[in-house]
mmCIF file of C-alpha atoms in Angstrom:
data_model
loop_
_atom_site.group_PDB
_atom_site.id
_atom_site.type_symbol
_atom_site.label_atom_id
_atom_site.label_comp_id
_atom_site.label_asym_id
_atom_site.label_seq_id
_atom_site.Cartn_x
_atom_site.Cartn_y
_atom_site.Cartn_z
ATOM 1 C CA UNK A 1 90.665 117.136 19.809
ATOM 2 C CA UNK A 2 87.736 117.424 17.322
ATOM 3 C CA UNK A 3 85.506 120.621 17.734
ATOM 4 C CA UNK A 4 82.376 118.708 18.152
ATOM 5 C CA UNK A 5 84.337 116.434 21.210
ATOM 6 C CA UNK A 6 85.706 119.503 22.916
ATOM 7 C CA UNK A 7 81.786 120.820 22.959
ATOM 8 C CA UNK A 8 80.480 117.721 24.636
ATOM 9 C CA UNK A 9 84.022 117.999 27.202
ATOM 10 C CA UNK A 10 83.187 121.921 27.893
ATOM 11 C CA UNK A 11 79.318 120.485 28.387
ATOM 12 C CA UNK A 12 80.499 118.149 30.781
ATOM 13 C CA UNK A 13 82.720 120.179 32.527
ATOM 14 C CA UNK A 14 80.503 123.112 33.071
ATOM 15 C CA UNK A 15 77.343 120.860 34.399
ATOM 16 C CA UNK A 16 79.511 118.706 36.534
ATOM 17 C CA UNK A 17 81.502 121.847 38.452
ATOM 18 C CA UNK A 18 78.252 123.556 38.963
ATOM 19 C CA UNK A 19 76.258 120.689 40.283
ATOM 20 C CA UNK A 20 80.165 120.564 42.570
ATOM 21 C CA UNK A 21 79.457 124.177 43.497
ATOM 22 C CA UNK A 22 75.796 123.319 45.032
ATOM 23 C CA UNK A 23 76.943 120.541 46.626
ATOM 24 C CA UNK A 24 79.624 121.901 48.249
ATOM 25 C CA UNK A 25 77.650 124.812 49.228
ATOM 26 C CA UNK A 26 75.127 122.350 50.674
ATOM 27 C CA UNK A 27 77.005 120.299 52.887
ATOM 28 C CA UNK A 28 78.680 123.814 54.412
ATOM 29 C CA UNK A 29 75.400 124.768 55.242
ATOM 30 C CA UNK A 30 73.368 121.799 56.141
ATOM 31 C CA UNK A 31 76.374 118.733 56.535
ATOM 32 C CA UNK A 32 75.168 114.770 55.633
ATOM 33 C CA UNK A 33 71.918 115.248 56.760
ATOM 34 C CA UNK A 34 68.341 113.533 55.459
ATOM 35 C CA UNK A 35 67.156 116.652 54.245
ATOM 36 C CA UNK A 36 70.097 117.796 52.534
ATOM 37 C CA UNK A 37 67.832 117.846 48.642
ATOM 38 C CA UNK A 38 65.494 120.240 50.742
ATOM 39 C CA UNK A 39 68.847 122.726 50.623
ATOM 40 C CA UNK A 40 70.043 121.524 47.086
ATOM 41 C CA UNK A 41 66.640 122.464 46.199
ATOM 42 C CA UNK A 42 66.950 125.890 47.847
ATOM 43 C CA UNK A 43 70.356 126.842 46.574
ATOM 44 C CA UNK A 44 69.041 125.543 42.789
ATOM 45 C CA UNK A 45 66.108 128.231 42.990
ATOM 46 C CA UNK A 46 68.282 130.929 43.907
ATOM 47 C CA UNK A 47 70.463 130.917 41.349
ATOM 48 C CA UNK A 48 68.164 130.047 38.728
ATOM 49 C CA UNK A 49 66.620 133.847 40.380
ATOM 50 C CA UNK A 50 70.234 135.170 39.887
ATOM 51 C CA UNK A 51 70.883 133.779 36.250
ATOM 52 C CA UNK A 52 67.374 134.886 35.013
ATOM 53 C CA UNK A 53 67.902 138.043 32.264
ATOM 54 C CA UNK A 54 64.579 139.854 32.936
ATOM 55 C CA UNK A 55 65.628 139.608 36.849
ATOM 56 C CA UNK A 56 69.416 140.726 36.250
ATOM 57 C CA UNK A 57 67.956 144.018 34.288
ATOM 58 C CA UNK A 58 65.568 145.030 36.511
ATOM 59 C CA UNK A 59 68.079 144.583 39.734
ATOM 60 C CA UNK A 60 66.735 141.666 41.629
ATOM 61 C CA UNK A 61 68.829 139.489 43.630
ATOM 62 C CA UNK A 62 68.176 136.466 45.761
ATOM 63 C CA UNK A 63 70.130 135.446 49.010
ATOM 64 C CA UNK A 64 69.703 132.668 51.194
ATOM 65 C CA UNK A 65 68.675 133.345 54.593
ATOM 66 C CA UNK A 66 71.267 133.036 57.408
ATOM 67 C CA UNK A 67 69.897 129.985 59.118
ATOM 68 C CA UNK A 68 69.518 126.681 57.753
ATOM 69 C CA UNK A 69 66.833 126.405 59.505
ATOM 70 C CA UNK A 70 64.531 128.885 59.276
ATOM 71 C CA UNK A 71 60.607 128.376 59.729
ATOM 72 C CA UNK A 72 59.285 130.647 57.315
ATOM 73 C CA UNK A 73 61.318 131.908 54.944
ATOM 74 C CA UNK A 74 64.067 130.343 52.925
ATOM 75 C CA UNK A 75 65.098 132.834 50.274
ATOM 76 C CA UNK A 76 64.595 136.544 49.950
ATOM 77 C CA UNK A 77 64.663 138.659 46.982
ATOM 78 C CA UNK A 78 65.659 142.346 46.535
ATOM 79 C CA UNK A 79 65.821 144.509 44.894
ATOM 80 C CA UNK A 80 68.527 147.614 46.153
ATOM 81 C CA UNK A 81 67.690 147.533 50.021
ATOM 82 C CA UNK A 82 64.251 146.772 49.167
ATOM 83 C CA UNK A 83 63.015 143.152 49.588
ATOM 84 C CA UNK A 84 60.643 142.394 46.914
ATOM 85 C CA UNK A 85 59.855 138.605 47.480
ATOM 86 C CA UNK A 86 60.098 135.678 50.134
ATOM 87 C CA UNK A 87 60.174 132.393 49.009
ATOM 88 C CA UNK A 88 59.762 128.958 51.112
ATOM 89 C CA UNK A 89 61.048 125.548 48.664
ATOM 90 C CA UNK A 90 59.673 122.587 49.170
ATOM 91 C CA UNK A 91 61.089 119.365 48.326
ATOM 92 C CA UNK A 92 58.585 117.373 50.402
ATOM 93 C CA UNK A 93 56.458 114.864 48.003
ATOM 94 C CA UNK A 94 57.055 112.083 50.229
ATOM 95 C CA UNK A 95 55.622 113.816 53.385
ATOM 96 C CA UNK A 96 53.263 116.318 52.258
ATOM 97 C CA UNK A 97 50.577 116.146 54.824
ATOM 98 C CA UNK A 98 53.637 117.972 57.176
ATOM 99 C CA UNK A 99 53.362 120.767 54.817
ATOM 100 C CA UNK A 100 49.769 120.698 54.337
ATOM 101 C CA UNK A 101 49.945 121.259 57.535
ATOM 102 C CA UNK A 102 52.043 123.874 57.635
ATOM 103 C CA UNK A 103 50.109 126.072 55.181
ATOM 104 C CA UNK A 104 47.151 125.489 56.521
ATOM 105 C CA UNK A 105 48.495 126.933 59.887
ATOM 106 C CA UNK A 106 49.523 129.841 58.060
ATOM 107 C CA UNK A 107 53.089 129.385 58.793
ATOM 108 C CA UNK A 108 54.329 130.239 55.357
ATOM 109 C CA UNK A 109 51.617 133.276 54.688
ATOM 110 C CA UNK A 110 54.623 135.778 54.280
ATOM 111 C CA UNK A 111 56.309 133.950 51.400
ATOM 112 C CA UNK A 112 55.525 132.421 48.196
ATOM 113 C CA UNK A 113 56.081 128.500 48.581
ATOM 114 C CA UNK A 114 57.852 127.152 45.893
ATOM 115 C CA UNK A 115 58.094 123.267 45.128
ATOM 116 C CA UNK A 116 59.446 120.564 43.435
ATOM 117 C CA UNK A 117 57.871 119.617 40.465
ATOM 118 C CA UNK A 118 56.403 115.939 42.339
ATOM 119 C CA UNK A 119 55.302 118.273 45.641
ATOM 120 C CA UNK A 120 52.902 120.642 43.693
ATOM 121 C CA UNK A 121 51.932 117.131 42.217
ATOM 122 C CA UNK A 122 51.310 115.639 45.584
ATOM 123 C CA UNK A 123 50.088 118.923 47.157
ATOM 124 C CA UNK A 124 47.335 119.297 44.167
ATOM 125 C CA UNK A 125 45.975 115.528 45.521
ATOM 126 C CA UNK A 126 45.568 117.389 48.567
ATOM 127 C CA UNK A 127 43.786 120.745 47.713
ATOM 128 C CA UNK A 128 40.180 119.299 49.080
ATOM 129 C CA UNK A 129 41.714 119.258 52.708
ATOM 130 C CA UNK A 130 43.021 123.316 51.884
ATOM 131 C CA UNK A 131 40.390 124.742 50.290
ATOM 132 C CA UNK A 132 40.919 128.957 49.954
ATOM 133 C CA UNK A 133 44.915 128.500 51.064
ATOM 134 C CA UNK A 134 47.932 129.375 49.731
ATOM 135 C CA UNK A 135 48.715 127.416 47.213
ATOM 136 C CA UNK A 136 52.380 125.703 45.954
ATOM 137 C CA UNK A 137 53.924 127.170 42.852
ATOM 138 C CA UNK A 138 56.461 124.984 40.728
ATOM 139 C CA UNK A 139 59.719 125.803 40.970
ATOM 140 C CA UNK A 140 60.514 124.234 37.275
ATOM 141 C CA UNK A 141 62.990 121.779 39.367
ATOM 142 C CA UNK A 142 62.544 118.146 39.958
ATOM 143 C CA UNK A 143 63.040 116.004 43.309
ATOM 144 C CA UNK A 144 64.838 113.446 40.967
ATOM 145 C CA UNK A 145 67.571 116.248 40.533
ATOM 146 C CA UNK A 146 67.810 117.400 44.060
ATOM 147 C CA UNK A 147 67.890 113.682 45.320
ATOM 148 C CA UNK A 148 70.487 112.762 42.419
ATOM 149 C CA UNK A 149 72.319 115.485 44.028
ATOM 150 C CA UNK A 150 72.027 114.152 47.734
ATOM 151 C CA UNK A 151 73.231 110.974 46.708
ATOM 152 C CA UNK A 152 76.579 112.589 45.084
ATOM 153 C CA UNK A 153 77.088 114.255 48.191
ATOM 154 C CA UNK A 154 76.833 110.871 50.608
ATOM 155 C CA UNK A 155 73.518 111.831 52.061
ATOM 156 C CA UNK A 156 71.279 110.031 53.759
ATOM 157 C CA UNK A 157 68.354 111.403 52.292
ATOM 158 C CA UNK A 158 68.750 110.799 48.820
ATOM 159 C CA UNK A 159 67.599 108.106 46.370
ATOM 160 C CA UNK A 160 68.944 104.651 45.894
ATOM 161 C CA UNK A 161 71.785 104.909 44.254
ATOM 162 C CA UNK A 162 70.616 103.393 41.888
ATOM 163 C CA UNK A 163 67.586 105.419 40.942
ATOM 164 C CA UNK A 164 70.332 108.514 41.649
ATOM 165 C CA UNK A 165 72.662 107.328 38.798
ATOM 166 C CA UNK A 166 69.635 106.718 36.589
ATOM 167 C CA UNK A 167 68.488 110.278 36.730
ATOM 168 C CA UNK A 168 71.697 111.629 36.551
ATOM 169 C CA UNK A 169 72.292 109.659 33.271
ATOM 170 C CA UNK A 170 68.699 110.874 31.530
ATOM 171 C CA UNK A 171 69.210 114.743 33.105
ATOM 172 C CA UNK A 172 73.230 114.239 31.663
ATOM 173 C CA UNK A 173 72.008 112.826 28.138
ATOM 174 C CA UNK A 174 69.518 115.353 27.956
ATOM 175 C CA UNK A 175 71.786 118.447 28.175
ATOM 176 C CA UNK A 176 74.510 116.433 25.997
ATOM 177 C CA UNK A 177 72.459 116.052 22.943
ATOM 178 C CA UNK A 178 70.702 119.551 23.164
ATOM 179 C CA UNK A 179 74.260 120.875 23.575
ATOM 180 C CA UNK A 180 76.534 119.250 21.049
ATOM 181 C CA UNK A 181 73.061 118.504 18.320
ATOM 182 C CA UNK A 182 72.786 122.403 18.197
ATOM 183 C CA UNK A 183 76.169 123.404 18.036
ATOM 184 C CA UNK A 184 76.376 121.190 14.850
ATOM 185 C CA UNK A 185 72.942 122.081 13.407
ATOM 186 C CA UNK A 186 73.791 125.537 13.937
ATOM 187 C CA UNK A 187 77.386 124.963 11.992
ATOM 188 C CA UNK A 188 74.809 123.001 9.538
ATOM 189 C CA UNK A 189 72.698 125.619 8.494
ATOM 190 C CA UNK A 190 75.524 128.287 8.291
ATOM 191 C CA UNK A 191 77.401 125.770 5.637
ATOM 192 C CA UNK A 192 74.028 125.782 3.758
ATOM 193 C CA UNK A 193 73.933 129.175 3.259
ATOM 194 C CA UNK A 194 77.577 129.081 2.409
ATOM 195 C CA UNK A 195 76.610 126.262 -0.302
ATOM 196 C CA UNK A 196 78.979 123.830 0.762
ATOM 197 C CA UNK A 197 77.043 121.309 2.539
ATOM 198 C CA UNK A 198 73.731 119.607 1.395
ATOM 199 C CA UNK A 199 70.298 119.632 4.107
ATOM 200 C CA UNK A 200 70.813 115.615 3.746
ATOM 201 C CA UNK A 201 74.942 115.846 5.372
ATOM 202 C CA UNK A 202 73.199 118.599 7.973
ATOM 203 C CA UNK A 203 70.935 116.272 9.348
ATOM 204 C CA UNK A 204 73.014 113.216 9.419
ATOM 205 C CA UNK A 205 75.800 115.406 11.010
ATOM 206 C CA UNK A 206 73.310 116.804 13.524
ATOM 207 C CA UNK A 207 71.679 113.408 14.310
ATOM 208 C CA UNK A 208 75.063 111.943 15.142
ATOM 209 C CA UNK A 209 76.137 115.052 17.574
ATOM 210 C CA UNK A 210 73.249 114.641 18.845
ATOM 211 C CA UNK A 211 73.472 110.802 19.968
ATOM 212 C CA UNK A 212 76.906 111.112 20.877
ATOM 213 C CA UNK A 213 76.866 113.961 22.961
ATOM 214 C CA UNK A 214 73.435 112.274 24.709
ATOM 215 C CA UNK A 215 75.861 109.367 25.144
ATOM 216 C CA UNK A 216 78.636 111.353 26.938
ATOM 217 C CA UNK A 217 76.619 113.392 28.932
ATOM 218 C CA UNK A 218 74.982 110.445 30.389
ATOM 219 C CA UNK A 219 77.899 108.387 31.240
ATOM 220 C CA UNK A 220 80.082 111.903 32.799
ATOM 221 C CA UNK A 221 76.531 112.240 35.009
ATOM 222 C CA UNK A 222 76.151 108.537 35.965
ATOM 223 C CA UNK A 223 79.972 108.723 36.516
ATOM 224 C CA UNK A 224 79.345 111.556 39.134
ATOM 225 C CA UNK A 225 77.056 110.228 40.889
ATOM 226 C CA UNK A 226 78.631 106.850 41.366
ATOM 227 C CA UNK A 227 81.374 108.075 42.068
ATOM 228 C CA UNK A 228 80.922 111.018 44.836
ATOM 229 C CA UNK A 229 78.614 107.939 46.532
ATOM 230 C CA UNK A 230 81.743 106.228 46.442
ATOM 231 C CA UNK A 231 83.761 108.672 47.600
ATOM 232 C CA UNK A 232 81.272 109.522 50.536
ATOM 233 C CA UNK A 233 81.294 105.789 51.871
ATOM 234 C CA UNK A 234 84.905 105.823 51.471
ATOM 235 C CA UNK A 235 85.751 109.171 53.637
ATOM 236 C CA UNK A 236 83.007 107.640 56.198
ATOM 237 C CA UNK A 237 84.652 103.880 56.191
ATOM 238 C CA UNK A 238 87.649 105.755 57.078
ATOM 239 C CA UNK A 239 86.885 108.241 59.614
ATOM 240 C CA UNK A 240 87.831 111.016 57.395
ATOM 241 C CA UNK A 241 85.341 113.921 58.109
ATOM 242 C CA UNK A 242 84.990 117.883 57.764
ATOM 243 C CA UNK A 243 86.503 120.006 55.268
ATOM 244 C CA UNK A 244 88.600 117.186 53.526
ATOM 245 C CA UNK A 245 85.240 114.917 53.248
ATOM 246 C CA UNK A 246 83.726 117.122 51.658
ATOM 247 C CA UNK A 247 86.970 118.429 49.095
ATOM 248 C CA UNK A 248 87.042 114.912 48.149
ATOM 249 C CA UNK A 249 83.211 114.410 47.322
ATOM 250 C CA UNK A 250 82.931 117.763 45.748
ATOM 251 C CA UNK A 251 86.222 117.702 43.500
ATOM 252 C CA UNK A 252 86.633 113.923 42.451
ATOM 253 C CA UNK A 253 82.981 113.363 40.958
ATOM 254 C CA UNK A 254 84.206 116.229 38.778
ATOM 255 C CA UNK A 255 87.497 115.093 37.539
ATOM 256 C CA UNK A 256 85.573 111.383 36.697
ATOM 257 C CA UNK A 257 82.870 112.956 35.111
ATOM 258 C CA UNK A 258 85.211 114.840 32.206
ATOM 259 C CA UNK A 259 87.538 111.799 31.788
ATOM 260 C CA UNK A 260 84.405 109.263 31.042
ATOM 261 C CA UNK A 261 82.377 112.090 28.800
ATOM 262 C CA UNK A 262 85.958 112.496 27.078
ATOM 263 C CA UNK A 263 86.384 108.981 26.497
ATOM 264 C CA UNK A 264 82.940 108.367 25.235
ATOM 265 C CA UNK A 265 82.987 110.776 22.803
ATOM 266 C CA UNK A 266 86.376 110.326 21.276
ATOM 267 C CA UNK A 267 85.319 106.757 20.903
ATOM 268 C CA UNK A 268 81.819 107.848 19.459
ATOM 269 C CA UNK A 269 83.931 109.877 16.852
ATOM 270 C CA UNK A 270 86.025 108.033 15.861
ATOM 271 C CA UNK A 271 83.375 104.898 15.171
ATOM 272 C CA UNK A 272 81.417 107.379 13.157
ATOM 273 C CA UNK A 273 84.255 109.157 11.112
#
């Protein structure tokens, strides 16, 4: 296996078992429900708190609350036994007037509220009706990700799956070519201080890792999608439910995803070589 093909395989790997690892985590708290991006969305922001540097060296650590549920508070933060923040996420673009609602009541008035990149959107349509209340930060994560997500699982609540493999694919190809084109711009510019490469073979190298590990990542991401959908409907169609439902949605979207990213890019190689 080339170097530059076992990057895009370790790419696809690592974003398809996490996005398993949320999921799975999801549906053991929440189950196929409608709402189940609101908790995708919840478990994303926490460990995006966990796997922030500045927050690892100064202590900080987030948890979920115990209940699903809860009214107020989704997330805390803190720091020892000291809780240092509160946070309520919000992945509610398509019925924001409920949360307008909501913080206008003063329900949230303990916590920072946290959103989805299209609820701050919506919310900021809104601010006339809220003048002088709290106000929704972003939380840097979009309701096209968390609804992907849903849609992997078997949700209800999720996009078309259409629209669901879509964003997968663009959110895939992103990561792909950032991945593999700076691996191999990276090798690049080491070989030009080495002298044994010219800036003309960098850039056509980089260009190519680039587009072929954009290539792979979208088709593992679409594949994962599709696939856990797939999966879902199956399990339902067949009366298979609990703990083995959800093995089978969480581990197969995984094993598809690595064998399509694979196969794209040892066939994107070996065009190109």
């Amino acid at each position: 296996m080339k170097k530059s093909t076992k990057t895009a395989n370790i790419t696809n790997t690592t974003k398809a078992a996490y996005e398993a690892k949320v999921i799975g985590e999801a549906l053991e708290r929440a189950g196929h429900n409608q709402n189940l991006h609101g908790h995708i969305h919840e478990l994303l922001i926490r460990d995006a708190i966990n796997a922030n540097p500045a927050r690892i060296i100064v202590g900080d650590s987030a948890r979920l609350v115990a209940s699903p549920t809860a009214k107020t508070v989704d997330i805390v933060v803190t720091n020892g036994k000291k809780v240092v923040e509160r946070i309520q996420a919000k992945d509610t673009a398509e019925s924001i007037a409920h949360t307008v609602k909501q913080i206008r009541s003063g329900q949230y008035s303990s916590a920072k509220v946290l959103g989805t990149e299209e609820t701050v959107n919506a919310f900021a349509r809104q601010a006339g009706k809220i003048s002088g209340a709290k106000t929704i930060q972003s939380s840097g994560i979009s309701s096209s990700t968390t609804k992907s997500l849903a849609t992997r699982a078997g949700a209800s609540g999720g996009s078309s799956l259409g629209s669901a493999t879509l964003s997968a694919a663009r959110s895939g190809g992103t990561m792909g070519g950032v991945v593999c084109g700076g691996v191999a711009l990276c090798k690049g510019v080491y070989d030009l201080t080495q002298g044994t490469r010219e800036v003309k073979e960098v850039a056509i190298e980089a260009a190519k890792e680039t587009a072929g590990g954009a290539l792979s990542g979208a088709a593992a991401s679409a594949a994962a999608v599709s696939t856990g959908a797939a999966v879902a409907g199956g399990c339902a169609a067949l009366g298979i439910t609990g703990a083995a439902a959800a093995s089978a949605v969480v581990a197969a979207p995984v094993v598809v995803a690595v064998g399509v990213g694979f196969a794209i890019k040892s066939a994107w190689d070996w065009l190109f070589d």
